[in-house]
mmCIF file of C-alpha atoms in Angstrom:
data_model
loop_
_atom_site.group_PDB
_atom_site.id
_atom_site.type_symbol
_atom_site.label_atom_id
_atom_site.label_comp_id
_atom_site.label_asym_id
_atom_site.label_seq_id
_atom_site.Cartn_x
_atom_site.Cartn_y
_atom_site.Cartn_z
ATOM 1 C CA MET A 30 10.422 71.672 56.984
ATOM 2 C CA GLN A 31 9.543 68.206 57.342
ATOM 3 C CA LYS A 32 9.009 64.983 54.605
ATOM 4 C CA VAL A 33 8.102 62.482 54.362
ATOM 5 C CA GLU A 34 7.702 59.843 51.097
ATOM 6 C CA VAL A 35 5.905 56.639 51.315
ATOM 7 C CA ARG A 36 4.281 53.915 48.645
ATOM 8 C CA ALA A 37 1.912 52.109 50.129
ATOM 9 C CA ALA A 38 -1.332 50.102 47.691
ATOM 10 C CA SER A 39 -3.592 53.434 48.495
ATOM 11 C CA VAL A 40 -2.995 57.097 47.744
ATOM 12 C CA ALA A 41 -4.964 57.094 51.552
ATOM 13 C CA GLU A 42 -2.789 54.181 53.015
ATOM 14 C CA ALA A 43 0.257 55.822 52.172
ATOM 15 C CA VAL A 44 -0.561 59.364 53.413
ATOM 16 C CA ALA A 45 -1.842 57.524 56.294
ATOM 17 C CA GLN A 46 1.200 55.924 57.412
ATOM 18 C CA ALA A 47 2.689 59.695 55.560
ATOM 19 C CA LEU A 48 1.253 61.589 58.642
ATOM 20 C CA ALA A 49 2.187 59.071 61.576
ATOM 21 C CA GLN A 50 5.886 59.241 60.621
ATOM 22 C CA LEU A 51 5.524 63.006 61.097
ATOM 23 C CA GLY A 52 2.982 62.480 64.224
ATOM 24 C CA LYS A 53 1.073 65.126 62.132
ATOM 25 C CA ASP A 54 -3.074 65.404 61.190
ATOM 26 C CA GLU A 55 -4.137 65.843 58.159
ATOM 27 C CA ASP A 56 -4.797 69.344 58.191
ATOM 28 C CA GLU A 57 -1.213 70.454 59.087
ATOM 29 C CA ALA A 58 0.057 69.097 55.769
ATOM 30 C CA LEU A 59 0.558 69.154 52.024
ATOM 31 C CA ILE A 60 0.665 66.407 50.411
ATOM 32 C CA GLU A 61 1.928 65.681 47.316
ATOM 33 C CA VAL A 62 1.359 61.970 44.465
ATOM 34 C CA LEU A 63 4.467 62.120 42.756
ATOM 35 C CA ALA A 64 3.049 58.590 41.067
ATOM 36 C CA GLN A 65 0.438 56.538 41.277
ATOM 37 C CA THR A 66 -0.854 52.889 39.340
ATOM 38 C CA ALA A 67 -3.799 51.133 39.894
ATOM 39 C CA ASP A 68 -1.972 49.324 42.750
ATOM 40 C CA SER A 69 0.348 51.864 44.399
ATOM 41 C CA ALA A 70 0.627 54.768 44.981
ATOM 42 C CA LEU A 71 4.132 57.479 45.745
ATOM 43 C CA VAL A 72 3.163 60.756 48.029
ATOM 44 C CA ARG A 73 5.171 63.140 49.593
ATOM 45 C CA VAL A 74 3.845 64.485 52.879
ATOM 46 C CA SER A 75 5.637 67.975 54.445
ATOM 47 C CA VAL A 76 4.019 69.968 56.993
ATOM 48 C CA ASP A 77 6.363 73.216 58.254
ATOM 49 C CA ASP A 78 8.203 72.698 62.095
ATOM 50 C CA ASP A 79 7.816 76.907 63.021
ATOM 51 C CA GLU A 80 9.752 75.842 66.015
ATOM 52 C CA ASP A 81 12.425 74.804 63.473
ATOM 53 C CA GLU A 82 12.321 77.050 61.054
ATOM 54 C CA LEU A 83 12.597 80.863 64.162
ATOM 55 C CA LEU A 84 15.635 79.438 64.911
ATOM 56 C CA ALA A 85 17.316 78.544 61.993
ATOM 57 C CA GLU A 86 16.131 82.557 61.348
ATOM 58 C CA TYR A 87 15.544 84.196 64.291
ATOM 59 C CA GLY A 88 18.901 81.834 65.855
ATOM 60 C CA ASP A 89 17.644 79.952 69.707
ATOM 61 C CA ASP A 90 15.420 81.714 71.865
ATOM 62 C CA ASP A 91 18.158 81.138 74.515
ATOM 63 C CA ASP A 92 20.183 83.740 73.070
ATOM 64 C CA GLU A 93 18.951 86.923 74.447
ATOM 65 C CA GLU A 94 21.453 88.144 71.396
ATOM 66 C CA GLN A 95 18.527 87.529 68.067
ATOM 67 C CA PRO A 96 15.470 88.710 68.755
ATOM 68 C CA LYS A 97 11.885 86.578 69.734
ATOM 69 C CA ARG A 98 9.440 86.876 67.352
ATOM 70 C CA ARG A 99 6.404 85.142 66.854
ATOM 71 C CA ARG A 100 5.558 83.749 62.919
ATOM 72 C CA ARG A 101 2.113 83.231 62.506
ATOM 73 C CA ARG A 102 1.517 81.322 59.482
ATOM 74 C CA VAL A 103 -0.335 81.762 56.562
ATOM 75 C CA ALA A 104 -1.940 79.990 53.728
ATOM 76 C CA SER A 105 -1.017 79.901 50.565
ATOM 77 C CA THR A 106 -3.147 80.933 47.985
ATOM 78 C CA ASP A 107 -2.914 77.772 46.588
ATOM 79 C CA GLU A 108 -3.123 76.224 50.127
ATOM 80 C CA GLN A 109 -6.655 77.925 50.616
ATOM 81 C CA THR A 110 -7.671 76.823 47.468
ATOM 82 C CA VAL A 111 -6.635 73.421 48.976
ATOM 83 C CA ALA A 112 -8.890 74.229 52.277
ATOM 84 C CA LEU A 113 -11.922 75.695 50.072
ATOM 85 C CA ALA A 114 -12.838 72.576 48.019
ATOM 86 C CA ARG A 115 -12.193 70.252 50.366
ATOM 87 C CA GLN A 116 -15.014 72.048 52.948
ATOM 88 C CA LEU A 117 -17.281 72.674 49.697
ATOM 89 C CA LEU A 118 -16.732 69.181 49.089
ATOM 90 C CA GLU A 119 -17.583 68.117 52.579
ATOM 91 C CA ALA A 120 -20.767 70.267 52.385
ATOM 92 C CA LEU A 121 -22.164 68.632 49.142
ATOM 93 C CA LEU A 122 -21.273 65.026 50.088
ATOM 94 C CA THR A 123 -22.689 66.140 54.126
ATOM 95 C CA ARG A 124 -26.425 67.740 51.201
ATOM 96 C CA MET A 125 -26.232 64.546 49.781
ATOM 97 C CA ASN A 126 -26.600 62.168 53.206
ATOM 98 C CA ILE A 127 -23.274 61.276 52.548
ATOM 99 C CA ASP A 128 -20.819 59.854 55.601
ATOM 100 C CA ALA A 129 -17.788 60.094 54.048
ATOM 101 C CA PHE A 130 -14.069 61.944 54.317
ATOM 102 C CA VAL A 131 -11.870 64.032 51.839
ATOM 103 C CA THR A 132 -8.228 64.031 51.701
ATOM 104 C CA PRO A 133 -7.005 66.069 49.146
ATOM 105 C CA VAL A 134 -3.616 65.636 47.053
ATOM 106 C CA VAL A 135 -2.020 67.800 45.069
ATOM 107 C CA GLN A 136 -0.659 66.378 41.490
ATOM 108 C CA LYS A 137 2.905 68.137 40.606
ATOM 109 C CA ALA A 138 3.232 69.587 36.603
ATOM 110 C CA LYS A 139 4.971 67.917 34.987
ATOM 111 C CA GLY A 140 7.136 69.976 31.855
ATOM 112 C CA SER A 141 6.398 73.251 31.432
ATOM 113 C CA ASP A 142 6.097 75.806 33.630
ATOM 114 C CA ASP A 143 2.703 76.979 32.358
ATOM 115 C CA GLU A 144 0.933 73.924 33.639
ATOM 116 C CA GLU A 145 -0.843 73.842 36.955
ATOM 117 C CA ASP A 146 -0.493 71.398 39.459
ATOM 118 C CA THR A 147 -3.834 68.908 40.345
ATOM 119 C CA LEU A 148 -5.499 68.891 42.829
ATOM 120 C CA THR A 149 -7.286 65.823 43.054
ATOM 121 C CA LEU A 150 -10.145 65.156 46.422
ATOM 122 C CA HIS A 151 -10.533 61.975 47.299
ATOM 123 C CA ILE A 152 -14.215 61.190 48.450
ATOM 124 C CA GLU A 153 -13.497 57.841 50.808
ATOM 125 C CA GLY A 154 -15.021 55.798 54.007
ATOM 126 C CA VAL A 155 -18.042 55.206 51.542
ATOM 127 C CA ASP A 156 -19.028 51.597 50.738
ATOM 128 C CA GLU A 157 -19.380 50.136 47.402
ATOM 129 C CA GLU A 158 -22.747 50.704 46.500
ATOM 130 C CA THR A 159 -22.675 54.712 47.790
ATOM 131 C CA THR A 160 -19.394 54.166 45.133
ATOM 132 C CA GLY A 161 -21.082 53.498 42.958
ATOM 133 C CA LEU A 162 -23.926 55.403 42.928
ATOM 134 C CA MET A 163 -21.738 58.502 42.976
ATOM 135 C CA ILE A 164 -19.618 57.023 39.954
ATOM 136 C CA GLY A 165 -22.775 56.390 38.099
ATOM 137 C CA ARG A 166 -23.138 55.976 33.859
ATOM 138 C CA ARG A 167 -20.079 55.678 32.275
ATOM 139 C CA GLY A 168 -18.321 58.325 35.320
ATOM 140 C CA GLU A 169 -22.191 60.743 34.686
ATOM 141 C CA THR A 170 -22.611 61.264 38.475
ATOM 142 C CA LEU A 171 -19.247 62.041 39.310
ATOM 143 C CA ARG A 172 -18.571 64.380 36.763
ATOM 144 C CA SER A 173 -22.103 66.368 37.506
ATOM 145 C CA LEU A 174 -20.460 66.432 41.167
ATOM 146 C CA GLN A 175 -17.163 67.451 39.869
ATOM 147 C CA TYR A 176 -18.617 70.515 37.776
ATOM 148 C CA LEU A 177 -21.007 71.799 40.067
ATOM 149 C CA LEU A 178 -17.721 71.585 42.559
ATOM 150 C CA ASN A 179 -15.892 74.095 40.248
ATOM 151 C CA VAL A 180 -18.504 76.406 40.226
ATOM 152 C CA LEU A 181 -19.111 76.717 43.932
ATOM 153 C CA ILE A 182 -15.044 77.494 43.819
ATOM 154 C CA HIS A 183 -15.441 79.730 40.799
ATOM 155 C CA ARG A 184 -17.778 82.297 42.521
ATOM 156 C CA GLN A 185 -16.242 82.812 45.770
ATOM 157 C CA THR A 186 -12.639 83.272 44.451
ATOM 158 C CA GLY A 187 -12.562 85.000 40.793
ATOM 159 C CA ARG A 188 -10.756 82.088 38.976
ATOM 160 C CA TRP A 189 -11.472 79.073 37.583
ATOM 161 C CA SER A 190 -9.674 76.015 39.349
ATOM 162 C CA GLN A 191 -9.511 72.411 37.787
ATOM 163 C CA VAL A 192 -10.582 70.187 40.460
ATOM 164 C CA VAL A 193 -10.913 66.421 40.497
ATOM 165 C CA ILE A 194 -12.463 64.425 42.560
ATOM 166 C CA ASP A 195 -12.317 60.781 42.094
ATOM 167 C CA ILE A 196 -13.842 57.456 44.832
ATOM 168 C CA GLY A 197 -12.724 54.392 44.549
ATOM 169 C CA GLN A 198 -9.998 55.315 42.561
ATOM 170 C CA TYR A 199 -12.579 55.835 39.973
ATOM 171 C CA ARG A 200 -10.776 57.512 37.766
ATOM 172 C CA GLN A 201 -7.395 55.678 37.607
ATOM 173 C CA ARG A 202 -9.068 52.783 36.769
ATOM 174 C CA ARG A 203 -10.798 54.439 33.624
ATOM 175 C CA GLN A 204 -7.700 56.059 32.355
ATOM 176 C CA ASP A 205 -6.267 52.498 32.576
ATOM 177 C CA SER A 206 -9.289 51.504 30.773
ATOM 178 C CA LEU A 207 -9.400 53.804 28.127
ATOM 179 C CA GLU A 208 -5.794 53.763 27.525
ATOM 180 C CA GLY A 209 -5.384 49.905 26.334
ATOM 181 C CA LEU A 210 -8.313 50.684 24.188
ATOM 182 C CA ALA A 211 -6.726 53.055 22.255
ATOM 183 C CA LEU A 212 -4.057 51.237 21.723
ATOM 184 C CA ARG A 213 -5.882 48.613 20.887
ATOM 185 C CA MET A 214 -8.019 50.198 18.991
ATOM 186 C CA ALA A 215 -5.072 52.365 17.127
ATOM 187 C CA GLU A 216 -3.456 48.323 15.846
ATOM 188 C CA ARG A 217 -6.905 47.678 13.982
ATOM 189 C CA VAL A 218 -6.718 51.018 11.939
ATOM 190 C CA ARG A 219 -2.785 49.922 11.108
ATOM 191 C CA GLN A 220 -3.895 46.599 9.993
ATOM 192 C CA SER A 221 -6.788 47.725 8.466
ATOM 193 C CA GLY A 222 -5.872 50.930 7.115
ATOM 194 C CA ARG A 223 -9.236 52.694 7.570
ATOM 195 C CA PRO A 224 -11.014 55.415 9.571
ATOM 196 C CA MET A 225 -12.046 53.430 12.941
ATOM 197 C CA PRO A 226 -14.410 55.827 15.409
ATOM 198 C CA LEU A 227 -14.882 54.668 19.244
ATOM 199 C CA GLU A 228 -18.229 54.874 20.937
ATOM 200 C CA PRO A 229 -19.270 58.271 22.656
ATOM 201 C CA MET A 230 -17.050 59.891 25.674
ATOM 202 C CA SER A 231 -16.454 62.396 27.702
ATOM 203 C CA SER A 232 -14.285 65.689 27.170
ATOM 204 C CA PHE A 233 -12.443 64.514 30.304
ATOM 205 C CA GLU A 234 -12.390 60.776 28.418
ATOM 206 C CA ARG A 235 -11.588 62.345 24.757
ATOM 207 C CA ARG A 236 -8.581 64.003 26.049
ATOM 208 C CA ILE A 237 -7.407 60.632 27.080
ATOM 209 C CA ILE A 238 -7.406 58.793 24.443
ATOM 210 C CA HIS A 239 -6.245 61.737 22.491
ATOM 211 C CA MET A 240 -3.243 61.552 24.445
ATOM 212 C CA ALA A 241 -2.175 58.310 24.193
ATOM 213 C CA LEU A 242 -1.722 57.948 20.907
ATOM 214 C CA ARG A 243 -0.106 61.713 19.656
ATOM 215 C CA GLU A 244 3.072 60.408 19.402
ATOM 216 C CA ASP A 245 2.324 57.291 17.572
ATOM 217 C CA PRO A 246 3.745 57.658 14.190
ATOM 218 C CA SER A 247 1.089 55.985 12.549
ATOM 219 C CA VAL A 248 -2.294 56.806 13.217
ATOM 220 C CA TYR A 249 -4.073 60.724 14.987
ATOM 221 C CA THR A 250 -7.337 61.507 16.339
ATOM 222 C CA GLU A 251 -10.447 63.627 15.897
ATOM 223 C CA SER A 252 -13.083 64.752 18.052
ATOM 224 C CA ALA A 253 -16.638 64.258 15.404
ATOM 225 C CA GLY A 254 -20.036 65.127 16.769
ATOM 226 C CA GLU A 255 -21.504 67.408 18.598
ATOM 227 C CA GLY A 256 -23.342 67.547 22.102
ATOM 228 C CA GLU A 257 -23.451 63.230 24.349
ATOM 229 C CA HIS A 258 -22.543 62.001 20.668
ATOM 230 C CA ARG A 259 -19.356 63.366 20.199
ATOM 231 C CA LYS A 260 -16.485 60.996 19.751
ATOM 232 C CA ILE A 261 -13.310 59.896 18.936
ATOM 233 C CA VAL A 262 -11.991 58.600 15.032
ATOM 234 C CA ILE A 263 -8.812 56.910 14.520
ATOM 235 C CA TYR A 264 -7.268 57.740 11.136
ATOM 236 C CA PRO A 265 -4.160 55.928 9.448
ATOM 237 C CA LYS A 266 -1.865 58.153 8.768
ATOM 238 C CA ARG A 267 -0.137 58.656 4.617
#
């Protein structure tokens, strides 16, 4: 197994540099995002070197005393999910007449072993106008496409996999923006001592607010409202 870690300005750039170092194609590699900000990304790209692993396991093929075996590489369930998700998204983009390529990256779960890794499919190679259309108003189009993809994956695998779709680093930029909003509104609540309702948000966005303030000892958050009017309210702790 060969592994390379590369930091670059974006996930796509880091992946491209790592693959170039390994001399491998994207389909042959497992890509993991170790860290990502709005300005940089650190990825680890791993590939199996079948020849080296065979020599380590069975000895040199030139040694007649060692059995000569050929191992067929079989994808694990996770690898199959990655391949299926990518294939389905590319098919959807083709039906939408969008010429793009998809880079799958795996974000390793932190903390509890019960937490699952997150698979994010980055849509790349499109212009700014197409990017804006695919994101839609407050990310609505992107969320709809993501929901459809997860339904299609469920129909083929029989289980729900939380696959995230991103384009133009929208998810990261939106998360940074919402975390900043949460901190500013929490400060207002501390100063005024009164609850502060935020604008209606999607479940994805509400979760970011909840997570941003869950360790704050002076405030707590609750969701209120129904459907598209559901929002976060920040309360002062008494």
